[in-house]
PDB file of C-alpha atoms in Angstrom:
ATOM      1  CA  UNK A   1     -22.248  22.434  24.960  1.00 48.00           C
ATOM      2  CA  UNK A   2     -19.651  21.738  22.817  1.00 50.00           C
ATOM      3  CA  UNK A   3     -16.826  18.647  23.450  1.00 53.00           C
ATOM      4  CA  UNK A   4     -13.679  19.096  22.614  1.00 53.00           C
ATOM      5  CA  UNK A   5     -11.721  17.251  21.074  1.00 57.00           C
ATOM      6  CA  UNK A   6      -9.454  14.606  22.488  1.00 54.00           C
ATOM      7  CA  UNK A   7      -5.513  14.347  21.769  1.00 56.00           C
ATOM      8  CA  UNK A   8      -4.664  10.958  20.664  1.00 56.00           C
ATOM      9  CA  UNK A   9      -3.468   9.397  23.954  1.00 56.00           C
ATOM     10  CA  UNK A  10       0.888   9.406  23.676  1.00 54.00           C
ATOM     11  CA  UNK A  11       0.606   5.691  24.703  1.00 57.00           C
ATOM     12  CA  UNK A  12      -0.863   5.044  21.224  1.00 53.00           C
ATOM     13  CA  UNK A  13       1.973   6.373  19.355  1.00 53.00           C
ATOM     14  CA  UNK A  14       4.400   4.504  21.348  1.00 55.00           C
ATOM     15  CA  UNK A  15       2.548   1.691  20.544  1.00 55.00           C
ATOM     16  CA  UNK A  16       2.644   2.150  17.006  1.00 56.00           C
ATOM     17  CA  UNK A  17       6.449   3.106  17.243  1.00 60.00           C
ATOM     18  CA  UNK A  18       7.090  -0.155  18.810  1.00 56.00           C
ATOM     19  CA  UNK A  19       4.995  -2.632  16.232  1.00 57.00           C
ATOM     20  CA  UNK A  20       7.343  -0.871  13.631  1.00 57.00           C
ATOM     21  CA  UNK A  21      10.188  -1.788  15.483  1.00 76.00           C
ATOM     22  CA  UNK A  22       9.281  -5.251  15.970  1.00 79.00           C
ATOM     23  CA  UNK A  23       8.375  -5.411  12.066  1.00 76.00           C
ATOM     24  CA  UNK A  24      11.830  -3.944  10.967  1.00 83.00           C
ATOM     25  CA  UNK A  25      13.840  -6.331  13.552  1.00 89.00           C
ATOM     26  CA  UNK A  26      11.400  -9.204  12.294  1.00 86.00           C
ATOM     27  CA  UNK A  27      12.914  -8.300   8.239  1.00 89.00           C
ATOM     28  CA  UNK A  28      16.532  -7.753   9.226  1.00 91.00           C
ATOM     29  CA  UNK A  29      16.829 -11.346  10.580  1.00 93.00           C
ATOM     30  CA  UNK A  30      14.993 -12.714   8.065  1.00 94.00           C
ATOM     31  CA  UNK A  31      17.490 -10.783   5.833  1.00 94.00           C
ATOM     32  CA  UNK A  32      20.123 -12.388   7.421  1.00 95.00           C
ATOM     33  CA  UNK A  33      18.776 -15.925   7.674  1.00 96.00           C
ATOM     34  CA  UNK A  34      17.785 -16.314   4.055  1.00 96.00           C
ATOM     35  CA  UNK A  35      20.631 -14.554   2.617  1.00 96.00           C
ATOM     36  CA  UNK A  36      23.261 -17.048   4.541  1.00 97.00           C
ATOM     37  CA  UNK A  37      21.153 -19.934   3.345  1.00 97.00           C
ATOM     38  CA  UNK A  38      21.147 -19.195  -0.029  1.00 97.00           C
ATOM     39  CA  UNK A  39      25.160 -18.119  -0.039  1.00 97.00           C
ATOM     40  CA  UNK A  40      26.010 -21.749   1.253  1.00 97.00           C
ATOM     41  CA  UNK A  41      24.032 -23.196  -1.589  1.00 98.00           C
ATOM     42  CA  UNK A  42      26.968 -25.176  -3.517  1.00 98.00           C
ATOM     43  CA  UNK A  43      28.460 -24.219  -6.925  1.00 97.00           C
ATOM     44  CA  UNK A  44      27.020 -27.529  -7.866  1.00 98.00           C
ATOM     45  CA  UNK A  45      23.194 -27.128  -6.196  1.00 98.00           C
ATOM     46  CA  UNK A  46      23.643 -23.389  -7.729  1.00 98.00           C
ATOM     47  CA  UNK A  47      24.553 -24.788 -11.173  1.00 98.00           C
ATOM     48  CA  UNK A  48      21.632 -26.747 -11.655  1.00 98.00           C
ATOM     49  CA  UNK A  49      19.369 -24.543 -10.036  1.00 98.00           C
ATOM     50  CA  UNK A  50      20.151 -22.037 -12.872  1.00 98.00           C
ATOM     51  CA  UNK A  51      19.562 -24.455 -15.673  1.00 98.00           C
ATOM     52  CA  UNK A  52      15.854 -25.411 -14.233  1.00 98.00           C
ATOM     53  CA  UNK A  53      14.532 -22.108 -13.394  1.00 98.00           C
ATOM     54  CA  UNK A  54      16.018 -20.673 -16.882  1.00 98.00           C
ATOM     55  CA  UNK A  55      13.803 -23.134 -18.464  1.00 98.00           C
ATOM     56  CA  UNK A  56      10.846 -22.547 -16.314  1.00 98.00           C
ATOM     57  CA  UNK A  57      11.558 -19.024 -17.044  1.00 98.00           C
ATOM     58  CA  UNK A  58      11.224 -19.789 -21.391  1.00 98.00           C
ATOM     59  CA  UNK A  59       8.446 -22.308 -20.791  1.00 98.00           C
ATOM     60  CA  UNK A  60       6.572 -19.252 -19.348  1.00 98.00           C
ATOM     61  CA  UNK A  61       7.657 -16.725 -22.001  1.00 98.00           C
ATOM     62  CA  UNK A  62       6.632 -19.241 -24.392  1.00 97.00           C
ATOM     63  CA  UNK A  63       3.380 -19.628 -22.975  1.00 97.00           C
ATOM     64  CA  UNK A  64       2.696 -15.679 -23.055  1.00 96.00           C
ATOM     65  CA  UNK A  65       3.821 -15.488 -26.993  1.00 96.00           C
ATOM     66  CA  UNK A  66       1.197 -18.568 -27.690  1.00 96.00           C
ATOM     67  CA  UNK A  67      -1.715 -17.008 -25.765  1.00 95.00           C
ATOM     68  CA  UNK A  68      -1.155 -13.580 -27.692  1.00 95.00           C
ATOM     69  CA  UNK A  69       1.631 -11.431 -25.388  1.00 95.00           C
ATOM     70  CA  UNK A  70       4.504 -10.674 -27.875  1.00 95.00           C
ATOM     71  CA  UNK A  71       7.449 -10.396 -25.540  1.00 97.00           C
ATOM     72  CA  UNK A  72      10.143  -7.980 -27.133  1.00 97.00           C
ATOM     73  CA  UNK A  73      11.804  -6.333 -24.007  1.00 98.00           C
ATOM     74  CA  UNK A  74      12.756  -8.246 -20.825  1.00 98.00           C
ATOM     75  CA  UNK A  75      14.196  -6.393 -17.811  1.00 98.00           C
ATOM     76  CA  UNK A  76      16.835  -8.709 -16.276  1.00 98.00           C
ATOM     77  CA  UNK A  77      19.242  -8.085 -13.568  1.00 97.00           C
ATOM     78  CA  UNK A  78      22.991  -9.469 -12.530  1.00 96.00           C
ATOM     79  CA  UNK A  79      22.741 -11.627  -9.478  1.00 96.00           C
ATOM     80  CA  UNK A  80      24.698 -11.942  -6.562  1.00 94.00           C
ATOM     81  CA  UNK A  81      25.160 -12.766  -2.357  1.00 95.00           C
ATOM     82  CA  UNK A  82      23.770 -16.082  -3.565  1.00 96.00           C
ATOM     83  CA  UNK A  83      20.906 -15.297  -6.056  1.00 97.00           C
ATOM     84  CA  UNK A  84      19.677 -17.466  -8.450  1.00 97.00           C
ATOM     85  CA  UNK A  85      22.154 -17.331 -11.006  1.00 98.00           C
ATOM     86  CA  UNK A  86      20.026 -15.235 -13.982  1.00 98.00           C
ATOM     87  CA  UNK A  87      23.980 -14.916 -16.789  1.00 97.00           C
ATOM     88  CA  UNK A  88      22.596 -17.674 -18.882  1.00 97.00           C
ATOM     89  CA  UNK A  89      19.154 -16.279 -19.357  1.00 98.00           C
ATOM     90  CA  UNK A  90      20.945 -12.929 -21.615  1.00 98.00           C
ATOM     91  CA  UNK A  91      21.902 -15.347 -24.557  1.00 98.00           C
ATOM     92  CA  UNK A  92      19.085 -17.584 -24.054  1.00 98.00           C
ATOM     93  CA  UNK A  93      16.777 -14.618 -24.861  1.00 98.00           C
ATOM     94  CA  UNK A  94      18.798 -13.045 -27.800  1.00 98.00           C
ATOM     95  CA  UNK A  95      18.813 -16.471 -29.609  1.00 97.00           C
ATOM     96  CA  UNK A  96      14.854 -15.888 -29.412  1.00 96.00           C
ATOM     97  CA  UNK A  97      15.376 -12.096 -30.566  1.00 97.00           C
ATOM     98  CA  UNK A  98      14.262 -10.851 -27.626  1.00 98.00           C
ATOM     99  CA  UNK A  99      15.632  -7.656 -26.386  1.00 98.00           C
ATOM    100  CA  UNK A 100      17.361  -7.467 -22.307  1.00 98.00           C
ATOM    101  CA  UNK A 101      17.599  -4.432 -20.351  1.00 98.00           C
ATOM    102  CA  UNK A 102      19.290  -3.586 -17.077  1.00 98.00           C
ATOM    103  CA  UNK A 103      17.770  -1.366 -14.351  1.00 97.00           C
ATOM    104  CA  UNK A 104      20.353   1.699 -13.178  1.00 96.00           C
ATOM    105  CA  UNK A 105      19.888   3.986 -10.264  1.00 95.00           C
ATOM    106  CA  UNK A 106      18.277   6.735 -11.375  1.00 93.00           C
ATOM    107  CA  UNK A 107      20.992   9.738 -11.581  1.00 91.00           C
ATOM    108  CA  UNK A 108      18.217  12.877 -10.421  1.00 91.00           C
ATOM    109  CA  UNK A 109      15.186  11.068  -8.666  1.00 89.00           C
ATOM    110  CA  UNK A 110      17.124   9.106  -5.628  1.00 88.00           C
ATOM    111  CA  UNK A 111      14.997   5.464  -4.616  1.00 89.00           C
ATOM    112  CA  UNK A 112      13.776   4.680  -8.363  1.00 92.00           C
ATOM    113  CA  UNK A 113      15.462   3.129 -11.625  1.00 95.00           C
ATOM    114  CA  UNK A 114      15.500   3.424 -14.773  1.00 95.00           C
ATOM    115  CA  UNK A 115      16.610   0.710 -17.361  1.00 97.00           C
ATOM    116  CA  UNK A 116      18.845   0.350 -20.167  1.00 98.00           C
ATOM    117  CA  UNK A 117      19.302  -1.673 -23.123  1.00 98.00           C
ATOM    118  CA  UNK A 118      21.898  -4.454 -22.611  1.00 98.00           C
ATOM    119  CA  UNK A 119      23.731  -6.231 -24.962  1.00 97.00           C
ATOM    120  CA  UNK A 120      27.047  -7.508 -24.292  1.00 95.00           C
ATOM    121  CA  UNK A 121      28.770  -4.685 -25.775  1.00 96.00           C
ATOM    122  CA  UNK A 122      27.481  -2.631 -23.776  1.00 97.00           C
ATOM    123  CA  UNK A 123      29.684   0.062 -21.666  1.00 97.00           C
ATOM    124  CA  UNK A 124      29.405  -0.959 -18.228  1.00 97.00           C
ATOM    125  CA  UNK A 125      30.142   0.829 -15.001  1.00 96.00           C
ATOM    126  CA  UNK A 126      29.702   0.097 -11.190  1.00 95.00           C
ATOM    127  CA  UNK A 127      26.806   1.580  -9.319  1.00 93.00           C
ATOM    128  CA  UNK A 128      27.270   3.185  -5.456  1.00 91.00           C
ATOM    129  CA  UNK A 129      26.403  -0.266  -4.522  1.00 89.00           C
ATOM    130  CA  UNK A 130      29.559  -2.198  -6.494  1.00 91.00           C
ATOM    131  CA  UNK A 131      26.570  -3.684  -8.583  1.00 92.00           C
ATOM    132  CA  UNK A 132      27.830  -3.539 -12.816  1.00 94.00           C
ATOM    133  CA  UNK A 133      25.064  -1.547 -14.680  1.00 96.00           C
ATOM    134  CA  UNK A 134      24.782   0.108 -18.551  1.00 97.00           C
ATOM    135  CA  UNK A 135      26.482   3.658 -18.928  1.00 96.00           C
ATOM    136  CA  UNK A 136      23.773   6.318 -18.926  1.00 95.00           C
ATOM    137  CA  UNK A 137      22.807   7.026 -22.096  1.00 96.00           C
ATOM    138  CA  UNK A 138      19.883   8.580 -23.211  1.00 95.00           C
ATOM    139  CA  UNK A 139      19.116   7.054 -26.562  1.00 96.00           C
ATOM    140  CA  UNK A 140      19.363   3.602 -24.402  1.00 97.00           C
ATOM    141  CA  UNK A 141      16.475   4.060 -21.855  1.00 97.00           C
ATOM    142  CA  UNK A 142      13.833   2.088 -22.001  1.00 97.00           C
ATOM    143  CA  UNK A 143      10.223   3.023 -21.034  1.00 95.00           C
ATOM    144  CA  UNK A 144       8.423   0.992 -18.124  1.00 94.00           C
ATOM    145  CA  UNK A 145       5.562   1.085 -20.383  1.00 95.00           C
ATOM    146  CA  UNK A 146       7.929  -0.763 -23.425  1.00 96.00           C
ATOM    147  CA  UNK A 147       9.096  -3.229 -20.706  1.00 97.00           C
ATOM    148  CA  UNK A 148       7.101  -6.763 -21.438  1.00 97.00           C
ATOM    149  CA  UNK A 149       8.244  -8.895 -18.113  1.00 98.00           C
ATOM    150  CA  UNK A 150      10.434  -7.576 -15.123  1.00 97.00           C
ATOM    151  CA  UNK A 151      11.958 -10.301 -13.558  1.00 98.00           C
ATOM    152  CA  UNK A 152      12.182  -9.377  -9.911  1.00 96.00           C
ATOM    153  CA  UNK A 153      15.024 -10.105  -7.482  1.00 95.00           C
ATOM    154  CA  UNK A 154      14.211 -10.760  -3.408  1.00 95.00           C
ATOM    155  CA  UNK A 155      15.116 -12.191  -0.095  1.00 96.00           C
ATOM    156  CA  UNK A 156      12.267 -14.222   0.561  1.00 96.00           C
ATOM    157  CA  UNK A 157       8.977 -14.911  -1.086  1.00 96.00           C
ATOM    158  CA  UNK A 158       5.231 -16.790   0.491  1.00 96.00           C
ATOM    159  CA  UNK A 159       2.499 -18.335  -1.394  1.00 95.00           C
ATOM    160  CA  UNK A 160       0.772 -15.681  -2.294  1.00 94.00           C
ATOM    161  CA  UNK A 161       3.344 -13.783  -3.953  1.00 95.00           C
ATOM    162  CA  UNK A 162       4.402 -11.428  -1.543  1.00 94.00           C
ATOM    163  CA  UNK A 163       8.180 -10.503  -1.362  1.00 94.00           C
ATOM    164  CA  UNK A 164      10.672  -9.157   0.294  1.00 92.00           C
ATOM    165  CA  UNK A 165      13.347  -7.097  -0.932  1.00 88.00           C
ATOM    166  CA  UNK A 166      16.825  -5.582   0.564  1.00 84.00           C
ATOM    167  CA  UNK A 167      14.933  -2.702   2.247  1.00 79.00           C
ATOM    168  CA  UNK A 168      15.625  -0.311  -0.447  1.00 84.00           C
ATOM    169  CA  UNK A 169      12.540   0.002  -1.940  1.00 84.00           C
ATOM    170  CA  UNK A 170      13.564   0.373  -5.365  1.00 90.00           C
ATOM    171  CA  UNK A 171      11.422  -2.293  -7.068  1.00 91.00           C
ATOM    172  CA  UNK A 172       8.466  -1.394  -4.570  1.00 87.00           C
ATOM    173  CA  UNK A 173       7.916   1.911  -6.645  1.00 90.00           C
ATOM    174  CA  UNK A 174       9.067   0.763  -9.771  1.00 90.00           C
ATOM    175  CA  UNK A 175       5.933  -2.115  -9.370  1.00 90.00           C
ATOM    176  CA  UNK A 176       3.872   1.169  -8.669  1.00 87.00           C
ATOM    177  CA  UNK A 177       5.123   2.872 -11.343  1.00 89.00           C
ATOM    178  CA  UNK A 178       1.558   4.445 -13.359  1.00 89.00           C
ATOM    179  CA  UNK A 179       2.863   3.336 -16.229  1.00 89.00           C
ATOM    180  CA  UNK A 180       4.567   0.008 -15.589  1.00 91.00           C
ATOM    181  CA  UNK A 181       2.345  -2.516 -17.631  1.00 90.00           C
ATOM    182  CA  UNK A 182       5.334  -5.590 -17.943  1.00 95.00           C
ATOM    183  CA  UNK A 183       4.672  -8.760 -16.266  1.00 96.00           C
ATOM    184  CA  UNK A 184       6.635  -9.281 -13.011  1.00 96.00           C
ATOM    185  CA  UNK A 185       8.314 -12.446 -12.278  1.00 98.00           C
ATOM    186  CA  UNK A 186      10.240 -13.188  -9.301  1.00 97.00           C
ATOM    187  CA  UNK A 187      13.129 -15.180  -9.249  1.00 98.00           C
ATOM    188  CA  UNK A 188      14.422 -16.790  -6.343  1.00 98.00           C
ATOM    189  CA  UNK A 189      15.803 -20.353  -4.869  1.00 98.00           C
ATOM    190  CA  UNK A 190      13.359 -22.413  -3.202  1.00 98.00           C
ATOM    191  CA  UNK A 191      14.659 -22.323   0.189  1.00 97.00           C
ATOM    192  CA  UNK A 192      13.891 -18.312   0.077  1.00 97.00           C
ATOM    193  CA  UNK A 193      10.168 -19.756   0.278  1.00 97.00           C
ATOM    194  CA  UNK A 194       8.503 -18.646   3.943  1.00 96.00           C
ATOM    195  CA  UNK A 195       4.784 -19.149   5.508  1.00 95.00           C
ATOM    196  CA  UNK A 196       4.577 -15.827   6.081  1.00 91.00           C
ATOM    197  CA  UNK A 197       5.919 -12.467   5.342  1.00 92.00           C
ATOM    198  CA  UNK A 198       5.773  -9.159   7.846  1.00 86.00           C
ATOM    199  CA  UNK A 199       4.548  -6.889   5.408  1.00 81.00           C
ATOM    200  CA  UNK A 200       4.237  -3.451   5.013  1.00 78.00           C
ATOM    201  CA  UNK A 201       0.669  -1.660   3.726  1.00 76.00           C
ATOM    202  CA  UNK A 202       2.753  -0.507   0.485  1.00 73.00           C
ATOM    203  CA  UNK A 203       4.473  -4.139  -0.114  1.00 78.00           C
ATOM    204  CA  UNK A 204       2.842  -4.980  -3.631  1.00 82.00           C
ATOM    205  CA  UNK A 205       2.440  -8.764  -4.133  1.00 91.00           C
ATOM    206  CA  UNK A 206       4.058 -10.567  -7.655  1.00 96.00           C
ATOM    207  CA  UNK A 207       1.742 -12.407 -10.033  1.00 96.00           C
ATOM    208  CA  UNK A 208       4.421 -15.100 -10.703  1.00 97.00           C
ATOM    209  CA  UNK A 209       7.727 -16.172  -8.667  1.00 98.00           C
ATOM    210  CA  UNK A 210       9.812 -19.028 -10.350  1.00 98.00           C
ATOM    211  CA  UNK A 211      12.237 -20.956  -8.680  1.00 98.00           C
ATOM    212  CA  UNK A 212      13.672 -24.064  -9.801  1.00 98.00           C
ATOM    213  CA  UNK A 213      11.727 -26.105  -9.008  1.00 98.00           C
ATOM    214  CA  UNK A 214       8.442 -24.760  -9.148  1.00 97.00           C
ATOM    215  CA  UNK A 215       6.199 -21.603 -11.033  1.00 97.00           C
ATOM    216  CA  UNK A 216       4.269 -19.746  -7.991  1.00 97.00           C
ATOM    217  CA  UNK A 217       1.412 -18.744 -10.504  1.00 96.00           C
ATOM    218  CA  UNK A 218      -1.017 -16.103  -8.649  1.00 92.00           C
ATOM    219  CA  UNK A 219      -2.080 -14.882 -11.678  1.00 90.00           C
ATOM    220  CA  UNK A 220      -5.672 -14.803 -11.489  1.00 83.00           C
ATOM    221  CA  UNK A 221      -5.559 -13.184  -7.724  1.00 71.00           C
ATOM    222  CA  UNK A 222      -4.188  -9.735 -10.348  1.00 62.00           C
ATOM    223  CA  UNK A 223      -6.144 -10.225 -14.180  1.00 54.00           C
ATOM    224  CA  UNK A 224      -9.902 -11.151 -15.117  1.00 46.00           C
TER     225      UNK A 224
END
């Protein structure tokens, strides 16, 4: 005699519904907590903490073009709400004659980016977000497979390289991206540093987070 089959019990579901719940409520507040501690960072703390992690940030470039990674392209990003200030890395890296992009919501698929050339030139124009990004332009775009490092922005960061965005999800697929072969580097202040993380299945760890005071280098849990 055939058994049939048995319907998932609806308790289950609910079950699943509320761990979800609890792990979305779990990273708003830790949204909220980390982003108010790094806003009442001072001008003066923020100051310096821009001039050490920019020259973490060229120690480690400088390291990659010695062991045999040319860097050309970088993918950088404007910071605010408290970020680690990233202006004075642009002219640091076009005194080496390396070349800065900008990521830009994509105009056709929602959720992803694409990146532009920057240079300060540039045409600029505000996103739906109020955040300043390159005019499209075609003959600007750079491939993820031509980007050599993406530095990464988050909230809050562990030890083992896990991060966590704004909720968006835009640099979770651009990580994914099949063709993304850059470096990413995660930039953050030190108090955005947490034990532990409540992460998602598709949450994709980072090789290397800098702060200013220290290089998070979880290199060898990603290359042989």
């Amino acid at each position: 005699m055939t058994s049939m089959p048995v319907a998932p019990h609806p308790s289950h579901h609910a079950q699943r519904q509320d761990l979800w719940s609890e792990r979305d409520e779990a990273c708003r507040q830790l949204r909220r907590n980390i982003r108010r501690q790094r806003r009442n960072l001072s001008p003066d703390v923020q100051q310096q903490a821009a001039i050490q992690a920019k020259q973490r940030l060229l120690q480690l470039l400088d390291e990659l073009i010695v062991t045999g990674h040319p860097i050309n392209t970088v993918s950088l990003y404007f910071s605010g709400d408290g970020e680690l200030d990233t202006t004075a890395l642009f002219p640091a890296l076009w005194q080496q004659g390396i070349q800065t992009c900008l990521p830009v919501l994509h105009p056709f698929t929602p959720g992803n980016l694409l990146f532009l050339r920057y240079r300060a030139d540039s045409p600029m124009t505000l996103n739906r977000f109020g955040i300043p990004e390159p005019k499209l332009d075609a003959r600007q775009i750079v491939l993820p497979s031509q980007l050599d490092v993406l530095l990464t922005p988050l909230v809050a960061f562990d030890a083992k390289g896990n991060r966590m965005g704004m909720g968006g999800g835009y640099y979770d697929r651009t990580l994914t991206h099949p063709h993304m072969k850059a470096l990413a580097v995660g930039y953050a202040h030190d108090c955005q540093q947490v034990e532990t993380l409540p992460l998602a299945p598709w949450d994709k760890p980072l090789p290397i987070i800098i702060t200013p005071t220290s290089t998070l280098d979880n290199r060898s849990d990603f290359f042989d």
